[in-house]
Amino acid sequence: TDRKKLHTAPVGQVFRLRPFHVLVATGGGYAGYRKYEDYKLEQLEKRGIEVPVKLASEWEVALYKSVPTRLLSRAWGRLNQVELPTWLRKPVYSLYIWTFGVNMKEAAVEDLHHYRNLSEFFRRKLKPQVRPVCCVHSVISPSDGKILNFGQVKNCEVEQVKGVTYSLESFLGPRISAEEMHFSQAPPGNSFQQQLVTKEGNELYHCVIYLAPGDYHCFHSPTDWIVSHRRHFPGSLMSVNPGVARWIKELFCHNERVVLTGDWKHGFFSLTAVGATNVGSIRIYFDQDLHTNSPSYSKGSYNDFSFISNNKEGIPMRKGEHLGEFNLGSTIVLIFEAPKDFKFNLKAGQKIRFGEALGSL
């Protein structure tokens, strides 16, 4: 009897259910179920079968948000920094290459033993000649990835994938004052969208690029422009793969993101790096004050930083110049102003590589 008590007491403590454990288990199980559903949708798309839009309900979004993705992403980030023994590097990286279809022939360093940890492997550089920058077209792809959507912004709504939209103002945040911008903004219009357009006869355009885990993880300047302002939104780190983007309305507005705004030769220009699960770290090379995926944040908060007040001319970026990097893979959203005759040279769902043309006049 004494022996029984000695052994059963710890077992009871181990299996004592706590609300947090139930929440994590339930949310994690549901996230796994959604992954399976996403896989089935991808298979249908490959067969050319159109998938009807089915948006998540509020309780489903709340359940997904209950999964501690920010904590998991920080843990994943620390794991990525652990130096691997030399003998273990090739098997680990080879498994990743096989799983996600990485083309190591494009890497500046092909020898897998060179990368001390997973973080270095994720952020590998490319050989300069494998990504020639298009000089003919005015806007190029800032990264490798898949085109989720593109086109004109209409009614202050932007499509993250076909049929699923998000609010332009919720995504970019309140309008930045003219004093903080490099150029003089148009007088306030009837809508947030009209306030961003600075030149008469211009329209607002958008393009969404999804970076898969096997893609090149750095991103570059898509055109010649001047970055005048950075706005950082802490938030969730839900998956942004096309299946989830089709399921959760305003997914990009829920997730952590870094919005860079400024101007190019045709007016307003912005590039937004959207975080995702296991992509808690978004790095902008010229912005040393930016720190993403902090342990705590206030819901709905954001912080601004002006490059005009610290550098009178802002940050000039040349087309193709290194701009930043993700730790794993995520999404880039371009929103910019251009004349009405601007044309995209794209198809929804196509694969694209950094340096290839997005569109031109």
PDB file of N, CA and C in Angstrom, residues 160-220:
ATOM      1  N   GLN A 160      -6.596  39.462 -50.269  1.00  0.00           N
ATOM      2  CA  GLN A 160      -5.415  38.682 -49.884  1.00  0.00           C
ATOM      3  C   GLN A 160      -5.326  37.426 -50.752  1.00  0.00           C
ATOM      4  N   VAL A 161      -6.463  36.841 -51.079  1.00  0.00           N
ATOM      5  CA  VAL A 161      -6.591  35.830 -52.132  1.00  0.00           C
ATOM      6  C   VAL A 161      -7.934  36.113 -52.800  1.00  0.00           C
ATOM      7  N   LYS A 162      -8.209  35.463 -53.910  1.00  0.00           N
ATOM      8  CA  LYS A 162      -9.429  35.726 -54.652  1.00  0.00           C
ATOM      9  C   LYS A 162     -10.663  35.511 -53.780  1.00  0.00           C
ATOM     10  N   GLY A 163     -11.470  36.565 -53.655  1.00  0.00           N
ATOM     11  CA  GLY A 163     -12.724  36.459 -52.924  1.00  0.00           C
ATOM     12  C   GLY A 163     -12.638  36.737 -51.439  1.00  0.00           C
ATOM     13  N   VAL A 164     -11.426  36.913 -50.901  1.00  0.00           N
ATOM     14  CA  VAL A 164     -11.250  37.176 -49.466  1.00  0.00           C
ATOM     15  C   VAL A 164     -10.490  38.488 -49.317  1.00  0.00           C
ATOM     16  N   THR A 165     -11.097  39.460 -48.660  1.00  0.00           N
ATOM     17  CA  THR A 165     -10.533  40.804 -48.608  1.00  0.00           C
ATOM     18  C   THR A 165     -10.155  41.217 -47.191  1.00  0.00           C
ATOM     19  N   TYR A 166      -9.453  42.347 -47.113  1.00  0.00           N
ATOM     20  CA  TYR A 166      -9.178  42.985 -45.829  1.00  0.00           C
ATOM     21  C   TYR A 166      -9.210  44.493 -46.029  1.00  0.00           C
ATOM     22  N   SER A 167      -9.392  45.217 -44.938  1.00  0.00           N
ATOM     23  CA  SER A 167      -9.514  46.665 -44.985  1.00  0.00           C
ATOM     24  C   SER A 167      -8.145  47.307 -45.193  1.00  0.00           C
ATOM     25  N   LEU A 168      -8.073  48.218 -46.139  1.00  0.00           N
ATOM     26  CA  LEU A 168      -6.825  48.926 -46.428  1.00  0.00           C
ATOM     27  C   LEU A 168      -6.357  49.723 -45.207  1.00  0.00           C
ATOM     28  N   GLU A 169      -7.283  50.398 -44.548  1.00  0.00           N
ATOM     29  CA  GLU A 169      -6.913  51.221 -43.389  1.00  0.00           C
ATOM     30  C   GLU A 169      -6.500  50.363 -42.197  1.00  0.00           C
ATOM     31  N   SER A 170      -7.177  49.229 -41.984  1.00  0.00           N
ATOM     32  CA  SER A 170      -6.788  48.338 -40.886  1.00  0.00           C
ATOM     33  C   SER A 170      -5.389  47.775 -41.112  1.00  0.00           C
ATOM     34  N   PHE A 171      -5.065  47.519 -42.365  1.00  0.00           N
ATOM     35  CA  PHE A 171      -3.776  46.921 -42.702  1.00  0.00           C
ATOM     36  C   PHE A 171      -2.636  47.926 -42.557  1.00  0.00           C
ATOM     37  N   LEU A 172      -2.799  49.124 -43.110  1.00  0.00           N
ATOM     38  CA  LEU A 172      -1.731  50.126 -43.081  1.00  0.00           C
ATOM     39  C   LEU A 172      -1.753  50.982 -41.826  1.00  0.00           C
ATOM     40  N   GLY A 173      -2.902  51.045 -41.151  1.00  0.00           N
ATOM     41  CA  GLY A 173      -3.042  51.913 -39.992  1.00  0.00           C
ATOM     42  C   GLY A 173      -3.446  53.317 -40.401  1.00  0.00           C
ATOM     43  N   PRO A 174      -3.681  54.198 -39.409  1.00  0.00           N
ATOM     44  CA  PRO A 174      -4.120  55.566 -39.708  1.00  0.00           C
ATOM     45  C   PRO A 174      -3.161  56.290 -40.650  1.00  0.00           C
ATOM     46  N   ARG A 175      -3.711  57.210 -41.395  1.00  0.00           N
ATOM     47  CA  ARG A 175      -2.927  57.979 -42.362  1.00  0.00           C
ATOM     48  C   ARG A 175      -1.799  58.727 -41.666  1.00  0.00           C
ATOM     49  N   ILE A 176      -0.618  58.667 -42.245  1.00  0.00           N
ATOM     50  CA  ILE A 176       0.555  59.351 -41.695  1.00  0.00           C
ATOM     51  C   ILE A 176       0.470  60.818 -42.064  1.00  0.00           C
ATOM     52  N   SER A 177       0.810  61.690 -41.127  1.00  0.00           N
ATOM     53  CA  SER A 177       0.723  63.128 -41.378  1.00  0.00           C
ATOM     54  C   SER A 177       1.703  63.541 -42.470  1.00  0.00           C
ATOM     55  N   ALA A 178       1.348  64.581 -43.192  1.00  0.00           N
ATOM     56  CA  ALA A 178       2.174  65.060 -44.305  1.00  0.00           C
ATOM     57  C   ALA A 178       3.558  65.474 -43.833  1.00  0.00           C
ATOM     58  N   GLU A 179       3.664  65.953 -42.572  1.00  0.00           N
ATOM     59  CA  GLU A 179       4.960  66.405 -42.060  1.00  0.00           C
ATOM     60  C   GLU A 179       5.961  65.259 -41.951  1.00  0.00           C
ATOM     61  N   GLU A 180       5.455  64.035 -41.779  1.00  0.00           N
ATOM     62  CA  GLU A 180       6.332  62.883 -41.614  1.00  0.00           C
ATOM     63  C   GLU A 180       6.672  62.211 -42.941  1.00  0.00           C
ATOM     64  N   MET A 181       6.039  62.647 -44.012  1.00  0.00           N
ATOM     65  CA  MET A 181       6.273  62.035 -45.315  1.00  0.00           C
ATOM     66  C   MET A 181       7.268  62.850 -46.119  1.00  0.00           C
ATOM     67  N   HIS A 182       7.914  62.191 -47.051  1.00  0.00           N
ATOM     68  CA  HIS A 182       8.925  62.847 -47.879  1.00  0.00           C
ATOM     69  C   HIS A 182       8.275  63.757 -48.914  1.00  0.00           C
ATOM     70  N   PHE A 183       7.045  63.456 -49.284  1.00  0.00           N
ATOM     71  CA  PHE A 183       6.355  64.232 -50.313  1.00  0.00           C
ATOM     72  C   PHE A 183       5.073  64.819 -49.743  1.00  0.00           C
ATOM     73  N   SER A 184       4.541  65.834 -50.386  1.00  0.00           N
ATOM     74  CA  SER A 184       3.299  66.451 -49.929  1.00  0.00           C
ATOM     75  C   SER A 184       2.123  65.588 -50.353  1.00  0.00           C
ATOM     76  N   GLN A 185       1.282  65.268 -49.402  1.00  0.00           N
ATOM     77  CA  GLN A 185       0.150  64.394 -49.692  1.00  0.00           C
ATOM     78  C   GLN A 185      -1.025  65.189 -50.257  1.00  0.00           C
ATOM     79  N   ALA A 186      -1.912  64.447 -50.898  1.00  0.00           N
ATOM     80  CA  ALA A 186      -3.104  65.079 -51.440  1.00  0.00           C
ATOM     81  C   ALA A 186      -4.017  65.499 -50.301  1.00  0.00           C
ATOM     82  N   PRO A 187      -4.862  66.501 -50.520  1.00  0.00           N
ATOM     83  CA  PRO A 187      -5.801  66.892 -49.471  1.00  0.00           C
ATOM     84  C   PRO A 187      -6.742  65.741 -49.141  1.00  0.00           C
ATOM     85  N   PRO A 188      -7.246  65.691 -47.889  1.00  0.00           N
ATOM     86  CA  PRO A 188      -8.117  64.590 -47.477  1.00  0.00           C
ATOM     87  C   PRO A 188      -9.293  64.401 -48.426  1.00  0.00           C
ATOM     88  N   GLY A 189      -9.546  63.156 -48.807  1.00  0.00           N
ATOM     89  CA  GLY A 189     -10.645  62.847 -49.715  1.00  0.00           C
ATOM     90  C   GLY A 189     -11.787  62.228 -48.946  1.00  0.00           C
ATOM     91  N   ASN A 190     -12.652  61.571 -49.667  1.00  0.00           N
ATOM     92  CA  ASN A 190     -13.814  60.965 -49.039  1.00  0.00           C
ATOM     93  C   ASN A 190     -13.492  59.627 -48.397  1.00  0.00           C
ATOM     94  N   SER A 191     -12.354  59.039 -48.737  1.00  0.00           N
ATOM     95  CA  SER A 191     -12.009  57.726 -48.198  1.00  0.00           C
ATOM     96  C   SER A 191     -10.523  57.644 -47.928  1.00  0.00           C
ATOM     97  N   PHE A 192     -10.156  56.639 -47.148  1.00  0.00           N
ATOM     98  CA  PHE A 192      -8.740  56.418 -46.838  1.00  0.00           C
ATOM     99  C   PHE A 192      -7.949  56.169 -48.122  1.00  0.00           C
ATOM    100  N   GLN A 193      -8.533  55.435 -49.038  1.00  0.00           N
ATOM    101  CA  GLN A 193      -7.877  55.143 -50.310  1.00  0.00           C
ATOM    102  C   GLN A 193      -7.573  56.420 -51.089  1.00  0.00           C
ATOM    103  N   GLN A 194      -8.528  57.323 -51.152  1.00  0.00           N
ATOM    104  CA  GLN A 194      -8.335  58.571 -51.881  1.00  0.00           C
ATOM    105  C   GLN A 194      -7.259  59.442 -51.240  1.00  0.00           C
ATOM    106  N   GLN A 195      -7.104  59.324 -49.921  1.00  0.00           N
ATOM    107  CA  GLN A 195      -6.103  60.124 -49.222  1.00  0.00           C
ATOM    108  C   GLN A 195      -4.681  59.671 -49.542  1.00  0.00           C
ATOM    109  N   LEU A 196      -4.519  58.418 -49.951  1.00  0.00           N
ATOM    110  CA  LEU A 196      -3.188  57.915 -50.274  1.00  0.00           C
ATOM    111  C   LEU A 196      -2.739  58.321 -51.679  1.00  0.00           C
ATOM    112  N   VAL A 197      -3.691  58.575 -52.558  1.00  0.00           N
ATOM    113  CA  VAL A 197      -3.361  58.941 -53.938  1.00  0.00           C
ATOM    114  C   VAL A 197      -2.988  60.421 -53.986  1.00  0.00           C
ATOM    115  N   THR A 198      -1.764  60.715 -54.398  1.00  0.00           N
ATOM    116  CA  THR A 198      -1.243  62.082 -54.336  1.00  0.00           C
ATOM    117  C   THR A 198      -1.347  62.837 -55.652  1.00  0.00           C
ATOM    118  N   LYS A 199      -1.557  62.120 -56.764  1.00  0.00           N
ATOM    119  CA  LYS A 199      -1.572  62.778 -58.064  1.00  0.00           C
ATOM    120  C   LYS A 199      -2.875  62.485 -58.799  1.00  0.00           C
ATOM    121  N   GLU A 200      -3.421  63.514 -59.390  1.00  0.00           N
ATOM    122  CA  GLU A 200      -4.678  63.369 -60.103  1.00  0.00           C
ATOM    123  C   GLU A 200      -4.524  62.411 -61.280  1.00  0.00           C
ATOM    124  N   GLY A 201      -5.494  61.521 -61.439  1.00  0.00           N
ATOM    125  CA  GLY A 201      -5.452  60.557 -62.536  1.00  0.00           C
ATOM    126  C   GLY A 201      -4.781  59.245 -62.177  1.00  0.00           C
ATOM    127  N   ASN A 202      -4.191  59.159 -60.994  1.00  0.00           N
ATOM    128  CA  ASN A 202      -3.545  57.926 -60.559  1.00  0.00           C
ATOM    129  C   ASN A 202      -4.537  56.982 -59.876  1.00  0.00           C
ATOM    130  N   GLU A 203      -4.144  55.717 -59.783  1.00  0.00           N
ATOM    131  CA  GLU A 203      -4.924  54.702 -59.071  1.00  0.00           C
ATOM    132  C   GLU A 203      -4.026  54.021 -58.048  1.00  0.00           C
ATOM    133  N   LEU A 204      -4.646  53.284 -57.124  1.00  0.00           N
ATOM    134  CA  LEU A 204      -3.907  52.522 -56.126  1.00  0.00           C
ATOM    135  C   LEU A 204      -3.902  51.053 -56.524  1.00  0.00           C
ATOM    136  N   TYR A 205      -2.728  50.422 -56.482  1.00  0.00           N
ATOM    137  CA  TYR A 205      -2.573  49.024 -56.888  1.00  0.00           C
ATOM    138  C   TYR A 205      -1.997  48.204 -55.731  1.00  0.00           C
ATOM    139  N   HIS A 206      -2.179  46.885 -55.815  1.00  0.00           N
ATOM    140  CA  HIS A 206      -1.626  46.013 -54.784  1.00  0.00           C
ATOM    141  C   HIS A 206      -1.117  44.717 -55.412  1.00  0.00           C
ATOM    142  N   CYS A 207      -0.197  44.067 -54.700  1.00  0.00           N
ATOM    143  CA  CYS A 207       0.319  42.761 -55.119  1.00  0.00           C
ATOM    144  C   CYS A 207       0.736  41.994 -53.870  1.00  0.00           C
ATOM    145  N   VAL A 208       0.293  40.724 -53.757  1.00  0.00           N
ATOM    146  CA  VAL A 208       0.576  39.883 -52.588  1.00  0.00           C
ATOM    147  C   VAL A 208       1.441  38.700 -53.015  1.00  0.00           C
ATOM    148  N   ILE A 209       2.594  38.540 -52.367  1.00  0.00           N
ATOM    149  CA  ILE A 209       3.544  37.472 -52.702  1.00  0.00           C
ATOM    150  C   ILE A 209       3.767  36.608 -51.464  1.00  0.00           C
ATOM    151  N   TYR A 210       3.492  35.321 -51.594  1.00  0.00           N
ATOM    152  CA  TYR A 210       3.668  34.373 -50.482  1.00  0.00           C
ATOM    153  C   TYR A 210       5.000  33.650 -50.620  1.00  0.00           C
ATOM    154  N   LEU A 211       5.821  33.707 -49.576  1.00  0.00           N
ATOM    155  CA  LEU A 211       7.107  33.017 -49.545  1.00  0.00           C
ATOM    156  C   LEU A 211       6.948  31.698 -48.810  1.00  0.00           C
ATOM    157  N   ALA A 212       7.155  30.590 -49.497  1.00  0.00           N
ATOM    158  CA  ALA A 212       7.078  29.262 -48.880  1.00  0.00           C
ATOM    159  C   ALA A 212       8.380  28.973 -48.127  1.00  0.00           C
ATOM    160  N   PRO A 213       8.362  27.992 -47.216  1.00  0.00           N
ATOM    161  CA  PRO A 213       9.575  27.688 -46.441  1.00  0.00           C
ATOM    162  C   PRO A 213      10.798  27.361 -47.295  1.00  0.00           C
ATOM    163  N   GLY A 214      10.595  26.834 -48.498  1.00  0.00           N
ATOM    164  CA  GLY A 214      11.740  26.475 -49.335  1.00  0.00           C
ATOM    165  C   GLY A 214      12.262  27.615 -50.184  1.00  0.00           C
ATOM    166  N   ASP A 215      11.592  28.764 -50.165  1.00  0.00           N
ATOM    167  CA  ASP A 215      12.008  29.894 -50.988  1.00  0.00           C
ATOM    168  C   ASP A 215      13.209  30.622 -50.384  1.00  0.00           C
ATOM    169  N   TYR A 216      13.847  31.420 -51.207  1.00  0.00           N
ATOM    170  CA  TYR A 216      14.889  32.357 -50.781  1.00  0.00           C
ATOM    171  C   TYR A 216      14.245  33.344 -49.813  1.00  0.00           C
ATOM    172  N   HIS A 217      14.839  33.526 -48.619  1.00  0.00           N
ATOM    173  CA  HIS A 217      14.157  34.220 -47.528  1.00  0.00           C
ATOM    174  C   HIS A 217      14.451  35.713 -47.416  1.00  0.00           C
ATOM    175  N   CYS A 218      15.349  36.242 -48.227  1.00  0.00           N
ATOM    176  CA  CYS A 218      15.619  37.673 -48.201  1.00  0.00           C
ATOM    177  C   CYS A 218      14.664  38.391 -49.149  1.00  0.00           C
ATOM    178  N   PHE A 219      14.434  39.669 -48.885  1.00  0.00           N
ATOM    179  CA  PHE A 219      13.640  40.458 -49.818  1.00  0.00           C
ATOM    180  C   PHE A 219      14.365  41.752 -50.144  1.00  0.00           C
ATOM    181  N   HIS A 220      14.060  42.288 -51.324  1.00  0.00           N
ATOM    182  CA  HIS A 220      14.807  43.411 -51.887  1.00  0.00           C
ATOM    183  C   HIS A 220      13.863  44.548 -52.249  1.00  0.00           C
TER     184      HIS A 220
END
